[in-house]
Amino acid sequence: KNQVEQSPQSLIILEGKNCTLQCNYTVSPFSNLRWYKQDTGRGPVSLTIMTFSENTKSNGRYTATLDADTKQSSLHITASQLSDSASYICVVSARDRRGNEKLTFGTGTRLTIIP
Amino acid sequence: DAGVIQSPRHEVTEMGQEVTLRCKPISGHDYLFWYRQTMMRGLELLIYFNNNVPIDDSGMPEDRFSAKMPNASFSTLKIQPSEPRDSAVYFCASSFGTGGYTFGSGTRLTVV
């Protein structure tokens, strides 16, 4: 069964500090992995998308890594800001035999930045 | 572009009533997705369309749920009859191809 597990479930850090969120998956056949940021009361917004051949991708202060061998990904946030407070969702995509994409969502990490 | 537009933003209804959620995808996008999000289960894909045709509805919970996409600029998700366990935030998302999805702001449904 395809699964995506994220850790920690929640995290509280001081403004300005760095943090790393983890995502482990058992999704096959792997197509791509995405990280989304979801602010309270809003829809998820895409941060990064990585395919099998990519092992790191940055978007401003956000850097995602992918290890397709160990089926792990991380999202590193540098110099956190209050606006980084949100849920971060890892989503892994597989393709079925007809080429249709099927997404498996993690339950997210709730990040709180305190001043 | 105004993004993916969902309506209503909030819906409170009594158990047994019919509920219709609406979505206008981004113009030019050929995929449209309906998701449900709850605290317990996170985001779950209910159904998605490609070029207005339903491709995968395996996530639709039961026959009480139905979705239509009569044209490229409009989709509905209907629950009939609604039950308290349907209470959740329902998101619509669209994409061009299977690249990055753009989500709407969601409809918060409360069934009492």
Short mmCIF file of C-alpha atoms in Angstrom, two decimals:
data_model
loop_
_atom_site.label_atom_id
_atom_site.label_comp_id
_atom_site.label_asym_id
_atom_site.label_seq_id
_atom_site.Cartn_x
_atom_site.Cartn_y
_atom_site.Cartn_z
CA LYS A 1 0.00 0.00 0.00
CA ASN A 2 1.33 3.44 -0.91
CA GLN A 3 2.08 5.50 2.18
CA VAL A 4 3.69 8.81 3.04
CA GLU A 5 4.79 9.46 6.61
CA GLN A 6 5.92 12.81 7.87
CA SER A 7 7.77 13.77 11.00
CA PRO A 8 7.55 15.47 13.31
CA GLN A 9 3.79 15.95 13.54
CA SER A 10 4.36 19.38 14.97
CA LEU A 11 7.32 21.64 15.59
CA ILE A 12 7.81 24.91 17.41
CA ILE A 13 10.97 26.97 16.81
CA LEU A 14 12.20 30.48 17.45
CA GLU A 15 12.16 33.03 14.66
CA GLY A 16 15.46 33.07 12.82
CA LYS A 17 16.31 29.45 13.53
CA ASN A 18 16.59 26.70 10.92
CA CYS A 19 14.53 23.51 10.85
CA THR A 20 14.20 20.32 8.86
CA LEU A 21 11.02 18.39 8.17
CA GLN A 22 11.11 14.74 7.15
CA CYS A 23 9.10 12.66 4.71
CA ASN A 24 9.41 8.89 4.22
CA TYR A 25 7.42 7.15 1.55
CA THR A 26 6.57 3.76 0.17
CA VAL A 27 5.08 4.70 -3.18
CA SER A 28 5.65 2.76 -6.33
CA PRO A 29 6.28 3.33 -9.16
CA PHE A 30 7.64 6.69 -8.10
CA SER A 31 6.98 9.64 -10.37
CA ASN A 32 7.69 12.79 -8.35
CA LEU A 33 7.63 14.25 -4.87
CA ARG A 34 6.16 17.61 -3.94
CA TRP A 35 6.21 19.78 -0.85
CA TYR A 36 3.26 22.05 -0.17
CA LYS A 37 2.77 24.83 2.36
CA GLN A 38 -0.72 25.28 3.73
CA ASP A 39 -1.57 28.36 5.74
CA THR A 40 -4.49 28.11 8.13
CA GLY A 41 -7.77 28.46 6.26
CA ARG A 42 -6.13 28.39 2.84
CA GLY A 43 -5.43 25.85 0.16
CA PRO A 44 -1.99 24.20 -0.16
CA VAL A 45 0.60 26.08 -2.21
CA SER A 46 3.36 24.26 -4.05
CA LEU A 47 6.91 24.86 -2.82
CA THR A 48 8.93 22.33 -4.80
CA ILE A 49 8.50 19.36 -7.09
CA MET A 50 11.27 16.82 -7.67
CA THR A 51 11.57 13.91 -10.04
CA PHE A 52 13.60 10.74 -9.60
CA SER A 53 16.78 12.28 -11.00
CA GLU A 54 16.75 15.38 -8.81
CA ASN A 55 18.17 15.21 -5.31
CA THR A 56 17.88 18.83 -4.26
CA LYS A 57 15.77 21.82 -5.19
CA SER A 58 15.54 25.25 -3.62
CA ASN A 59 12.82 27.86 -3.50
CA GLY A 60 14.10 30.86 -1.60
CA ARG A 61 14.70 29.85 2.01
CA TYR A 62 13.18 26.42 1.37
CA THR A 63 15.44 23.58 0.22
CA ALA A 64 14.06 20.12 -0.48
CA THR A 65 16.18 17.00 -0.80
CA LEU A 66 15.27 13.63 -2.21
CA ASP A 67 16.97 10.28 -1.74
CA ALA A 68 15.15 7.92 -4.08
CA ASP A 69 17.16 4.95 -2.87
CA THR A 70 16.09 5.27 0.75
CA LYS A 71 12.75 6.83 -0.22
CA GLN A 72 13.25 9.83 1.99
CA SER A 73 12.84 13.53 1.48
CA SER A 74 13.45 16.52 3.69
CA LEU A 75 12.43 20.14 3.62
CA HIS A 76 14.92 22.51 5.19
CA ILE A 77 13.83 26.02 6.14
CA THR A 78 16.60 28.55 6.69
CA ALA A 79 16.32 31.63 8.89
CA SER A 80 12.68 31.02 9.72
CA GLN A 81 10.18 33.86 9.69
CA LEU A 82 6.83 34.22 11.43
CA SER A 83 5.14 33.79 8.05
CA ASP A 84 6.59 30.28 7.81
CA SER A 85 4.06 29.16 10.42
CA ALA A 86 1.91 26.70 8.48
CA SER A 87 1.39 23.02 7.75
CA TYR A 88 3.86 21.45 5.36
CA ILE A 89 2.58 18.53 3.35
CA CYS A 90 4.66 15.97 1.48
CA VAL A 91 2.95 14.48 -1.56
CA VAL A 92 4.33 11.57 -3.58
CA SER A 93 3.12 10.72 -7.05
CA ALA A 94 2.97 7.33 -8.73
CA ARG A 95 1.84 6.49 -12.23
CA ASP A 96 -0.55 3.66 -12.86
CA ARG A 97 -0.39 1.35 -15.88
CA ARG A 98 -2.43 3.76 -17.97
CA GLY A 99 -0.03 6.58 -17.17
CA ASN A 100 -2.48 8.33 -14.85
CA GLU A 101 -0.95 10.02 -11.86
CA LYS A 102 -2.00 8.97 -8.36
CA LEU A 103 -1.03 11.13 -5.42
CA THR A 104 -0.45 9.96 -1.88
CA PHE A 105 -0.52 12.69 0.76
CA GLY A 106 1.27 12.84 4.06
CA THR A 107 -0.69 14.17 7.02
CA GLY A 108 1.64 17.12 7.31
CA THR A 109 3.92 18.78 9.85
CA ARG A 110 2.46 21.72 11.73
CA LEU A 111 5.24 24.32 12.09
CA THR A 112 4.91 27.23 14.48
CA ILE A 113 7.45 30.04 14.54
CA ILE A 114 7.52 32.07 17.73
CA PRO A 115 9.09 35.53 18.03
CA ASP B 1 -5.58 35.17 -13.20
CA ALA B 2 -7.88 34.88 -10.20
CA GLY B 3 -6.73 31.35 -9.47
CA VAL B 4 -9.04 28.46 -8.67
CA ILE B 5 -12.33 29.84 -7.38
CA GLN B 6 -14.51 27.86 -5.03
CA SER B 7 -17.91 28.67 -3.65
CA PRO B 8 -19.26 28.91 -1.11
CA ARG B 9 -16.39 29.48 1.35
CA HIS B 10 -18.49 28.17 4.20
CA GLU B 11 -21.58 25.99 4.22
CA VAL B 12 -23.61 24.90 7.21
CA THR B 13 -26.43 22.51 6.54
CA GLU B 14 -28.66 20.08 8.33
CA MET B 15 -28.21 16.36 8.07
CA GLY B 16 -30.16 14.95 5.14
CA GLN B 17 -29.97 18.08 3.04
CA GLU B 18 -28.35 18.25 -0.37
CA VAL B 19 -25.11 20.20 -0.61
CA THR B 20 -23.50 21.45 -3.82
CA LEU B 21 -19.95 22.76 -3.90
CA ARG B 22 -18.71 24.68 -6.92
CA CYS B 23 -15.35 25.15 -8.56
CA LYS B 24 -14.01 27.27 -11.40
CA PRO B 25 -10.56 26.06 -12.45
CA ILE B 26 -7.82 28.22 -13.92
CA SER B 27 -8.47 28.91 -17.58
CA GLY B 28 -6.45 26.58 -19.79
CA HIS B 29 -5.93 23.93 -17.15
CA ASP B 30 -6.95 20.48 -18.33
CA TYR B 31 -7.00 18.63 -15.00
CA LEU B 32 -9.40 19.27 -12.15
CA PHE B 33 -9.28 17.59 -8.75
CA TRP B 34 -11.61 17.43 -5.78
CA TYR B 35 -10.05 16.79 -2.36
CA ARG B 36 -11.39 16.50 1.16
CA GLN B 37 -9.33 17.47 4.21
CA THR B 38 -10.00 16.50 7.80
CA MET B 39 -7.84 16.62 10.90
CA MET B 40 -7.90 12.85 11.21
CA ARG B 41 -7.21 11.83 7.63
CA GLY B 42 -5.46 14.83 6.10
CA LEU B 43 -5.96 15.47 2.38
CA GLU B 44 -7.77 12.78 0.40
CA LEU B 45 -8.35 12.76 -3.33
CA LEU B 46 -12.00 12.20 -4.13
CA ILE B 47 -12.09 12.40 -7.92
CA TYR B 48 -10.26 13.99 -10.80
CA PHE B 49 -11.12 14.97 -14.34
CA ASN B 50 -9.00 15.31 -17.46
CA ASN B 51 -10.53 17.39 -20.24
CA ASN B 52 -13.88 17.28 -18.42
CA VAL B 53 -13.90 13.46 -18.29
CA PRO B 54 -13.79 11.71 -14.91
CA ILE B 55 -10.60 9.63 -14.77
CA ASP B 56 -10.46 8.25 -11.25
CA ASP B 57 -13.35 8.39 -8.80
CA SER B 58 -12.08 5.64 -6.51
CA GLY B 59 -11.77 8.13 -3.68
CA MET B 60 -15.44 9.06 -3.66
CA PRO B 61 -16.68 7.76 -0.31
CA GLU B 62 -20.04 6.40 -1.37
CA ASP B 63 -22.99 6.87 -3.65
CA ARG B 64 -24.07 9.95 -1.77
CA PHE B 65 -21.19 11.80 -3.44
CA SER B 66 -21.24 12.77 -7.10
CA ALA B 67 -19.17 15.14 -9.21
CA LYS B 68 -19.71 16.65 -12.61
CA MET B 69 -17.72 18.78 -14.99
CA PRO B 70 -20.10 19.95 -17.70
CA ASN B 71 -17.47 22.19 -19.31
CA ALA B 72 -13.85 23.23 -18.96
CA SER B 73 -14.64 26.13 -16.66
CA PHE B 74 -16.96 24.61 -14.08
CA SER B 75 -17.29 21.62 -11.81
CA THR B 76 -19.60 20.64 -8.97
CA LEU B 77 -19.36 18.22 -6.09
CA LYS B 78 -22.71 17.18 -4.71
CA ILE B 79 -23.52 15.34 -1.49
CA GLN B 80 -27.04 13.97 -1.22
CA PRO B 81 -28.08 13.34 1.50
CA SER B 82 -25.43 14.95 3.68
CA GLU B 83 -24.32 13.43 7.00
CA PRO B 84 -22.38 14.89 9.95
CA ARG B 85 -19.32 12.77 9.05
CA ASP B 86 -19.12 14.66 5.75
CA SER B 87 -18.03 17.75 7.67
CA ALA B 88 -14.63 18.74 6.29
CA VAL B 89 -12.88 21.26 4.10
CA TYR B 90 -13.32 20.45 0.43
CA PHE B 91 -10.66 21.68 -1.96
CA CYS B 92 -10.71 21.95 -5.70
CA ALA B 93 -7.42 22.10 -7.59
CA SER B 94 -6.49 22.40 -11.23
CA SER B 95 -3.37 21.90 -13.31
CA PHE B 96 -2.08 21.93 -16.83
CA GLY B 97 -0.80 18.45 -17.40
CA THR B 98 0.37 16.80 -14.23
CA GLY B 99 2.73 19.52 -13.13
CA GLY B 100 2.14 21.79 -10.19
CA TYR B 101 -1.42 21.96 -8.94
CA THR B 102 -3.12 25.17 -7.92
CA PHE B 103 -5.57 24.79 -5.08
CA GLY B 104 -8.61 26.89 -4.35
CA SER B 105 -9.25 28.33 -0.91
CA GLY B 106 -11.62 25.52 -0.05
CA THR B 107 -15.20 25.19 1.16
CA ARG B 108 -15.63 24.48 4.85
CA LEU B 109 -18.67 22.23 5.16
CA THR B 110 -20.39 21.67 8.47
CA VAL B 111 -23.28 19.22 8.62
CA VAL B 112 -25.27 19.41 11.84
#
